[in-house]
């Protein structure tokens, strides 16, 4: 510093001696000024002017002020009436430039589209072992099922021959080679399932550029799984074909992957998940659980499965009050009316919401769980990538498949009689969806699944002969309507600052058994409550 404390102290002593010298003639003379002291008076005036000039310069020196403030802190605290001049030191504000965003590069002539070169970063700002950019958190527990889904190939690996056998029912083959995506299409998918699934792969590569290893996979966009475990059991059985799809069950070995609707379902106007998740959270805040209709709500297409048609029998009627309010969804009518009655964020107005499968698993499950309502889960036969992390009586309330009406009525009566416990179940489910199923974790699940899958490949991935390179521009620029809108909205505009969440280890046998046992015992306990409830109802004639 320009003036050290020691120098400042000596300057203060010198100032006090200087003042005594100035005032001594007046004190001694009693303010009388004799002619023989005129020289002293002139000298005094000169010294006053010089002193004033020096003092002013010192006051304007911010370094002196700061040092003086530091040296007199104690005095200032005890003398509140002291006013310290404020001349702040000019500070340099260091502002970090905003991270650049990379939007779509669509040409003016949108009859053709090509992949732009050198427009998007090919690497991230972190390394896999970078201590400055560690994983943001440990992944949610449902990531453990990645190990289980890939276990059929843990000993043999995945051969080229096994992969080719998956082509039988696949919708497309997808290859990642050198950080680029190539797609070979085999057959059309229902609506735009394949389009938005491939779009999801592209966004993953934009989020983690240079981090997704080379691989080849087969993807089936049909609902129900087809790789039967029984056909590949035994010592001499061939390894199963690795086939990706949206759901699985206990009898099959299909590899479960996030569904297309996370990037939007254009045909029914369901927005990309990141936007919709925010709207669902805001919808929950508009109507608190205690102020909602005390019934079970469901709205969907009952024609896709017998179990849904059976559910419709539980609707309120003149003969029965099963505590259910059920509505058939007419998507053709909705599309003509602008989807005014199908806004998912505006359907959180009942205390209970029913989830029931269609021809297989249904994408509606995540929307229902996000509502703060108690999810009444009709016994499922399928699972998607995250639902294996849900627990009965904690995230949802189980409903019997073959006695739906009575089971629903009991669940609603129980919840309305146990207000706090019912609210806790609804809140636990919505917290799970908001926190553990946010879009970052969807991408991280894809990242870890594909990374572990690539380690099993026993061949070098290649660009398929009939494949076409796909990028965000070739997919989005030529589209219109909801397809273009949802792609633009779900576009990843910049690479991630940090790595994905830390992958949890697989379940050991004891932990796996504990999870299964907990689910079974909870379901059994609720069934016993229900049987006791209906026994009492029959006795009283209610």
XYZ file of C-alpha atoms in Angstrom:
542
model
C 0.000 0.000 0.000
C 1.059 3.517 -0.644
C 0.756 4.565 3.043
C 1.496 1.909 5.606
C -0.081 2.128 9.078
C 3.252 3.132 10.622
C 3.653 6.024 8.208
C 0.092 7.050 8.785
C 0.691 7.166 12.519
C 3.792 9.375 12.226
C 1.934 11.703 9.897
C -0.756 12.106 12.527
C 1.866 13.127 15.171
C 3.402 15.584 12.792
C -0.006 17.143 12.166
C -0.649 17.706 15.857
C 2.761 19.548 16.330
C 2.054 21.611 13.242
C -1.292 22.781 14.657
C 0.178 23.762 18.011
C 2.772 25.865 16.216
C 0.121 27.722 14.219
C -2.084 28.598 17.178
C 0.623 29.490 19.724
C 0.930 33.211 18.743
C -2.806 33.749 19.306
C -2.878 31.918 22.596
C 0.050 33.741 23.932
C -1.201 37.235 22.849
C -4.814 36.770 23.890
C -5.809 37.425 20.275
C -4.133 40.810 20.254
C -1.943 41.388 17.219
C 0.932 43.821 17.593
C 2.780 45.398 14.633
C 5.966 43.579 15.417
C 4.080 40.331 14.893
C 2.707 41.141 11.424
C 5.337 38.915 9.917
C 4.006 36.054 11.990
C 0.419 36.751 10.830
C 1.386 36.718 7.156
C 3.271 33.514 7.724
C 0.217 32.080 9.428
C -2.097 32.866 6.495
C 0.342 31.317 4.014
C 0.628 28.195 6.101
C -3.178 27.923 6.389
C -3.581 28.067 2.597
C -0.878 25.474 2.021
C -2.324 23.240 4.748
C -5.811 23.468 3.273
C -4.470 22.455 -0.131
C -2.582 19.459 1.263
C -5.563 18.360 3.364
C -7.850 18.482 0.358
C -5.484 16.296 -1.664
C -5.340 13.816 1.201
C -9.111 13.718 1.469
C -9.364 12.939 -2.212
C -6.857 10.067 -1.888
C -9.015 6.937 -1.414
C -6.033 4.945 -0.149
C -5.558 7.333 2.754
C -9.270 7.204 3.510
C -9.338 3.414 3.560
C -6.301 3.278 5.827
C -7.734 5.878 8.111
C -11.013 3.963 8.283
C -9.177 0.797 9.191
C -7.112 2.537 11.857
C -10.108 4.277 13.461
C -12.737 1.521 13.288
C -12.997 1.290 17.067
C -13.326 5.049 17.458
C -16.002 5.213 14.750
C -18.096 2.519 16.442
C -18.156 4.457 19.735
C -18.750 7.840 18.132
C -21.910 7.388 16.097
C -22.077 11.085 15.392
C -18.842 10.982 13.425
C -19.457 11.316 9.685
C -16.831 9.750 7.470
C -16.455 11.251 3.999
C -17.338 8.704 1.310
C -15.084 8.634 -1.682
C -15.228 4.985 -2.840
C -12.328 3.540 -4.737
C -13.237 3.031 -8.386
C -13.827 -0.699 -8.850
C -13.523 -2.775 -11.966
C -16.566 -4.995 -12.439
C -15.572 -8.269 -14.056
C -18.505 -9.642 -15.990
C -18.420 -13.097 -17.506
C -19.625 -13.243 -21.042
C -22.819 -15.272 -21.411
C -22.263 -18.754 -22.698
C -22.994 -18.812 -26.438
C -26.121 -20.584 -27.599
C -26.279 -22.571 -30.812
C -29.670 -22.450 -32.465
C -30.869 -24.126 -35.633
C -29.199 -23.044 -38.868
C -32.026 -23.278 -41.362
C -31.520 -21.858 -44.840
C -33.929 -19.449 -46.460
C -34.773 -22.123 -48.996
C -36.401 -24.726 -46.758
C -37.082 -27.250 -49.484
C -33.741 -28.836 -48.650
C -31.670 -29.039 -45.486
C -28.137 -30.140 -44.754
C -25.969 -30.589 -41.690
C -23.896 -27.428 -41.119
C -20.179 -27.917 -40.599
C -18.319 -26.473 -37.613
C -21.439 -24.850 -36.196
C -21.678 -26.714 -32.900
C -18.920 -27.623 -30.397
C -17.566 -31.134 -30.800
C -16.289 -31.369 -27.226
C -17.423 -30.358 -23.754
C -15.631 -28.144 -21.247
C -15.041 -31.040 -18.853
C -13.196 -34.327 -18.928
C -14.431 -37.599 -17.486
C -11.918 -37.353 -14.628
C -12.024 -33.557 -14.335
C -12.074 -32.668 -10.624
C -13.077 -29.098 -11.479
C -16.304 -30.358 -13.096
C -17.367 -33.341 -10.975
C -20.753 -35.056 -11.440
C -23.520 -32.817 -10.152
C -25.036 -35.608 -8.032
C -25.519 -39.317 -7.690
C -28.119 -40.517 -10.164
C -31.599 -41.430 -8.897
C -31.996 -44.995 -7.717
C -33.890 -46.160 -10.795
C -30.649 -45.840 -12.802
C -29.619 -49.109 -11.137
C -31.957 -50.963 -13.461
C -29.614 -50.183 -16.359
C -27.338 -52.921 -15.044
C -30.272 -55.339 -14.879
C -31.484 -54.527 -18.397
C -28.024 -55.225 -19.853
C -27.300 -58.300 -17.737
C -28.337 -60.806 -20.471
C -25.166 -59.807 -22.389
C -22.815 -59.333 -19.428
C -20.943 -62.605 -20.099
C -21.177 -63.021 -23.854
C -21.186 -59.433 -25.007
C -23.183 -58.324 -28.056
C -22.074 -59.744 -31.387
C -22.861 -58.426 -34.841
C -24.943 -61.547 -35.446
C -27.064 -60.919 -32.329
C -27.622 -57.295 -33.346
C -28.770 -58.285 -36.832
C -31.364 -60.649 -35.339
C -32.987 -57.627 -33.679
C -33.722 -56.221 -37.143
C -36.730 -58.559 -37.468
C -39.107 -56.161 -35.661
C -37.001 -52.982 -35.469
C -38.290 -49.675 -36.783
C -34.818 -48.293 -37.440
C -31.116 -48.884 -36.918
C -29.186 -46.003 -35.347
C -25.402 -45.690 -35.445
C -23.226 -43.164 -33.655
C -19.824 -42.907 -35.330
C -17.385 -40.087 -34.678
C -19.970 -38.024 -32.821
C -22.472 -38.118 -35.699
C -25.757 -39.999 -36.041
C -26.708 -42.211 -38.971
C -30.148 -43.800 -39.320
C -31.313 -46.693 -41.455
C -35.098 -46.908 -41.487
C -36.823 -50.278 -41.862
C -40.515 -49.425 -41.482
C -42.855 -46.610 -40.569
C -43.704 -45.961 -36.946
C -47.054 -44.897 -35.551
C -47.383 -41.119 -35.935
C -44.007 -39.439 -35.286
C -42.697 -41.746 -32.572
C -39.545 -42.575 -34.505
C -38.973 -38.945 -35.487
C -38.982 -37.599 -31.949
C -37.073 -40.593 -30.601
C -34.260 -39.894 -33.075
C -34.536 -36.208 -32.186
C -33.865 -37.198 -28.565
C -30.648 -38.975 -29.585
C -29.532 -35.843 -31.440
C -30.128 -33.646 -28.404
C -28.148 -36.017 -26.209
C -25.151 -35.558 -28.512
C -25.599 -31.785 -28.309
C -25.694 -31.916 -24.509
C -22.614 -34.140 -24.237
C -20.682 -33.633 -27.491
C -17.725 -35.944 -27.889
C -18.805 -38.048 -24.908
C -21.119 -40.636 -26.473
C -19.081 -43.622 -27.703
C -19.459 -45.190 -31.125
C -22.256 -47.753 -31.236
C -24.975 -49.371 -33.292
C -28.438 -50.279 -32.012
C -31.863 -51.421 -33.182
C -34.982 -49.582 -32.010
C -38.598 -50.800 -32.064
C -41.230 -48.065 -31.662
C -44.167 -50.438 -31.051
C -45.627 -50.476 -27.526
C -45.298 -54.085 -26.410
C -41.978 -55.875 -25.825
C -41.172 -58.932 -27.968
C -37.828 -60.446 -26.855
C -39.119 -63.349 -24.742
C -36.732 -64.429 -21.999
C -37.953 -68.030 -22.187
C -36.605 -68.378 -25.730
C -33.069 -67.616 -24.595
C -32.898 -69.658 -21.396
C -30.547 -72.615 -20.985
C -26.854 -73.298 -21.417
C -27.027 -73.829 -25.182
C -29.454 -71.029 -25.974
C -28.230 -68.164 -28.167
C -27.843 -64.716 -26.701
C -30.969 -62.573 -27.081
C -31.096 -59.873 -29.757
C -30.509 -56.434 -28.172
C -33.622 -54.436 -29.003
C -34.436 -50.983 -27.612
C -38.020 -49.878 -26.953
C -40.113 -47.796 -24.577
C -41.214 -50.469 -22.082
C -40.599 -53.969 -20.810
C -42.095 -56.603 -18.526
C -41.000 -59.507 -16.382
C -41.183 -62.002 -19.273
C -39.105 -60.073 -21.810
C -35.558 -58.776 -22.281
C -36.148 -55.619 -24.350
C -33.871 -52.723 -23.359
C -35.987 -49.897 -21.950
C -35.360 -46.355 -23.238
C -37.085 -42.965 -22.644
C -40.108 -42.515 -24.910
C -40.594 -39.963 -27.667
C -43.001 -37.748 -25.697
C -40.157 -36.269 -23.617
C -39.476 -34.160 -26.726
C -43.163 -33.605 -27.512
C -46.124 -35.495 -28.919
C -47.054 -33.385 -31.909
C -50.235 -35.227 -32.916
C -52.004 -34.614 -29.587
C -50.380 -31.253 -28.753
C -48.436 -32.493 -25.714
C -45.477 -30.194 -25.196
C -41.855 -31.220 -24.573
C -41.271 -32.447 -21.038
C -39.136 -29.564 -19.779
C -41.852 -27.007 -20.588
C -44.703 -29.229 -19.490
C -43.045 -30.035 -16.177
C -43.032 -26.332 -15.296
C -46.687 -25.975 -16.270
C -47.657 -28.989 -14.170
C -45.880 -27.490 -11.167
C -47.723 -24.198 -11.648
C -51.009 -26.077 -12.057
C -50.473 -27.791 -8.713
C -50.058 -24.425 -7.037
C -53.326 -23.122 -8.459
C -55.450 -25.723 -6.701
C -54.264 -27.153 -3.405
C -54.970 -30.815 -2.692
C -57.441 -30.140 0.119
C -59.548 -27.922 -2.180
C -59.768 -30.440 -5.009
C -62.710 -32.663 -5.911
C -62.667 -35.650 -3.502
C -62.977 -38.229 -6.299
C -60.791 -40.313 -8.594
C -60.342 -38.866 -12.087
C -59.387 -40.495 -15.379
C -59.522 -39.277 -18.953
C -58.261 -41.281 -21.895
C -59.065 -43.552 -24.804
C -60.957 -46.608 -23.480
C -61.036 -48.347 -26.872
C -57.370 -49.397 -26.909
C -57.726 -52.113 -24.262
C -60.374 -54.231 -22.528
C -59.059 -53.268 -19.126
C -59.892 -49.615 -19.858
C -63.378 -50.504 -21.036
C -63.792 -52.389 -17.783
C -62.691 -49.278 -15.904
C -65.502 -47.232 -17.463
C -67.988 -49.414 -15.570
C -66.780 -47.718 -12.384
C -68.190 -44.355 -13.438
C -70.801 -42.733 -11.258
C -74.346 -43.842 -12.079
C -77.818 -43.946 -10.562
C -77.087 -47.389 -9.124
C -73.508 -46.931 -7.890
C -71.170 -44.326 -6.497
C -67.675 -45.719 -6.850
C -66.025 -42.348 -6.130
C -64.790 -42.195 -9.722
C -65.227 -39.560 -12.452
C -64.236 -41.083 -15.792
C -64.184 -39.467 -19.249
C -63.555 -40.911 -22.705
C -61.053 -38.868 -24.695
C -61.982 -38.181 -28.323
C -58.716 -37.027 -29.882
C -60.274 -36.323 -33.280
C -62.787 -33.975 -31.688
C -60.064 -32.427 -29.545
C -57.876 -31.675 -32.550
C -60.758 -29.890 -34.266
C -61.433 -27.809 -31.153
C -57.789 -26.881 -30.590
C -57.134 -29.256 -27.671
C -58.937 -26.918 -25.272
C -60.114 -29.793 -23.078
C -56.867 -31.771 -23.012
C -54.430 -29.371 -21.354
C -52.570 -31.657 -18.946
C -51.611 -28.865 -16.536
C -55.319 -28.047 -16.104
C -56.297 -31.597 -15.183
C -54.943 -31.540 -11.630
C -58.267 -30.688 -10.009
C -59.108 -33.995 -8.290
C -57.551 -35.446 -5.167
C -57.039 -38.783 -6.924
C -56.018 -39.684 -10.463
C -56.168 -43.133 -12.003
C -53.382 -44.644 -14.081
C -54.306 -47.656 -16.188
C -52.353 -49.235 -19.020
C -53.552 -49.331 -22.604
C -52.384 -51.944 -25.086
C -49.178 -51.861 -23.049
C -47.553 -49.161 -20.918
C -48.868 -45.598 -21.348
C -46.954 -42.321 -21.590
C -49.647 -40.761 -19.389
C -48.118 -42.176 -16.212
C -45.593 -39.382 -15.712
C -48.258 -36.711 -16.232
C -50.578 -38.336 -13.683
C -47.835 -38.766 -11.085
C -46.864 -35.090 -11.410
C -50.249 -33.762 -10.273
C -49.878 -33.791 -6.454
C -52.945 -36.054 -6.532
C -52.812 -39.571 -5.127
C -52.116 -41.830 -8.107
C -54.395 -44.865 -8.050
C -52.302 -47.361 -9.992
C -54.297 -50.205 -11.504
C -52.008 -53.243 -11.309
C -49.560 -52.818 -14.237
C -47.977 -55.476 -16.429
C -45.329 -53.233 -17.974
C -42.683 -50.784 -16.802
C -40.797 -47.953 -18.423
C -37.327 -46.758 -17.522
C -38.222 -44.874 -14.327
C -41.313 -46.564 -12.833
C -39.319 -49.366 -11.236
C -38.176 -46.719 -8.749
C -41.729 -46.157 -7.441
C -42.989 -47.670 -4.187
C -46.614 -48.474 -3.177
C -48.129 -46.374 -0.381
C -45.251 -43.940 -0.850
C -45.547 -42.796 -4.471
C -48.903 -44.367 -5.395
C -51.845 -46.425 -4.137
C -52.289 -49.875 -5.711
C -55.666 -50.787 -7.261
C -56.723 -54.346 -8.007
C -57.004 -55.163 -11.691
C -59.965 -57.556 -11.513
C -62.047 -55.654 -8.944
C -61.355 -52.072 -9.969
C -64.557 -50.395 -8.815
C -64.500 -51.643 -5.238
C -60.771 -51.061 -5.015
C -61.108 -47.458 -6.237
C -63.949 -46.702 -3.833
C -61.942 -48.009 -0.886
C -58.849 -46.033 -1.918
C -60.806 -42.765 -2.135
C -62.636 -43.362 1.159
C -59.338 -44.208 2.848
C -57.641 -41.079 1.500
C -60.516 -38.806 2.492
C -60.323 -40.288 5.991
C -56.541 -39.960 6.201
C -56.040 -36.487 4.747
C -52.414 -35.933 5.715
C -51.225 -39.385 4.660
C -53.011 -39.063 1.326
C -51.436 -35.670 0.688
C -48.019 -37.087 1.545
C -48.409 -39.820 -1.072
C -49.429 -37.324 -3.745
C -46.586 -34.977 -2.830
C -43.983 -37.761 -2.813
C -44.976 -38.729 -6.345
C -44.898 -35.187 -7.721
C -41.560 -34.528 -5.981
C -40.182 -37.668 -7.605
C -41.315 -36.471 -11.023
C -40.131 -32.884 -10.569
C -36.757 -33.759 -9.056
C -35.779 -37.256 -10.220
C -37.341 -37.123 -13.669
C -36.278 -33.662 -14.755
C -34.935 -33.476 -18.280
C -31.299 -33.454 -17.174
C -31.799 -36.889 -15.631
C -33.558 -38.165 -18.736
C -30.449 -37.282 -20.739
C -28.184 -38.732 -18.061
C -30.125 -42.009 -18.159
C -29.635 -42.129 -21.924
C -25.950 -41.293 -21.498
C -25.270 -44.062 -18.994
C -27.399 -46.659 -20.777
C -25.691 -46.062 -24.129
C -22.244 -45.918 -22.545
C -22.726 -49.245 -20.779
C -24.319 -50.751 -23.885
C -21.356 -49.733 -26.059
C -18.959 -51.547 -23.726
C -20.718 -54.812 -24.562
C -20.279 -54.545 -28.337
C -17.944 -57.200 -29.694
C -17.542 -55.470 -33.058
C -16.487 -52.084 -34.371
C -19.512 -49.865 -35.067
C -19.798 -48.769 -38.677
C -21.935 -46.450 -40.748
C -24.680 -48.700 -42.174
C -24.651 -48.981 -45.951
C -28.212 -47.701 -46.350
C -28.079 -45.151 -43.542
C -28.421 -41.396 -43.835
C -26.634 -38.854 -41.659
C -29.112 -37.052 -39.436
C -28.642 -33.780 -37.576
C -30.943 -31.280 -35.904
C -31.174 -29.151 -39.053
C -32.135 -31.995 -41.404
C -34.861 -33.040 -38.984
C -36.328 -29.692 -37.926
C -35.811 -27.213 -40.743
C -38.134 -28.931 -43.219
C -40.954 -29.435 -40.712
C -43.878 -27.237 -39.759
C -46.621 -26.960 -37.166
C -46.191 -28.701 -33.827
C -43.321 -30.812 -35.108
C -41.183 -27.760 -35.900
C -42.424 -25.945 -32.794
C -41.620 -28.776 -30.378
C -38.232 -29.465 -31.950
C -37.265 -25.827 -31.645
C -38.520 -25.739 -28.072
C -36.646 -28.897 -27.001
C -33.420 -28.076 -28.858
C -30.311 -28.305 -26.657
C -28.568 -25.017 -27.369
C -25.254 -25.496 -25.571
C -23.079 -28.287 -24.172
C -23.339 -29.193 -20.497
C -20.963 -27.457 -18.068
C -20.469 -30.591 -16.003
C -20.625 -34.305 -16.457
C -23.704 -36.477 -15.967
C -24.741 -37.709 -12.548
C -22.688 -40.495 -10.981
C -23.994 -43.923 -11.904
C -25.089 -45.970 -8.862
C -23.943 -49.602 -8.554
C -26.234 -52.514 -9.425
C -28.473 -54.049 -6.813
C -26.793 -56.744 -4.792
C -29.021 -59.793 -4.189
C -29.888 -58.814 -0.616
C -30.908 -55.252 -1.544
C -32.866 -56.438 -4.558
C -34.755 -58.928 -2.409
C -35.479 -56.237 0.163
C -36.994 -53.931 -2.489
C -39.165 -56.700 -3.913
C -40.257 -57.852 -0.472
C -41.174 -54.308 0.568
C -43.407 -53.855 -2.464
C -45.090 -57.210 -1.963
C -45.707 -56.751 1.770
C -47.110 -53.238 1.259
C -49.473 -54.433 -1.465
C -50.621 -57.291 0.752
C -51.225 -54.992 3.717
C -53.362 -52.648 1.601
C -55.313 -55.590 0.227
C -56.043 -56.734 3.806
C -57.291 -53.245 4.681
C -59.528 -53.300 1.643
C -60.975 -56.721 2.481
C -61.664 -55.589 6.025
C -63.336 -52.421 4.721
C -65.692 -54.308 2.435
C -66.462 -56.892 5.108
C -67.582 -54.078 7.370
C -69.583 -52.462 4.558
C -71.409 -55.734 3.916
C -72.225 -56.133 7.581
C -73.709 -52.658 7.852
C -75.414 -52.875 4.452
C -73.705 -49.707 3.205
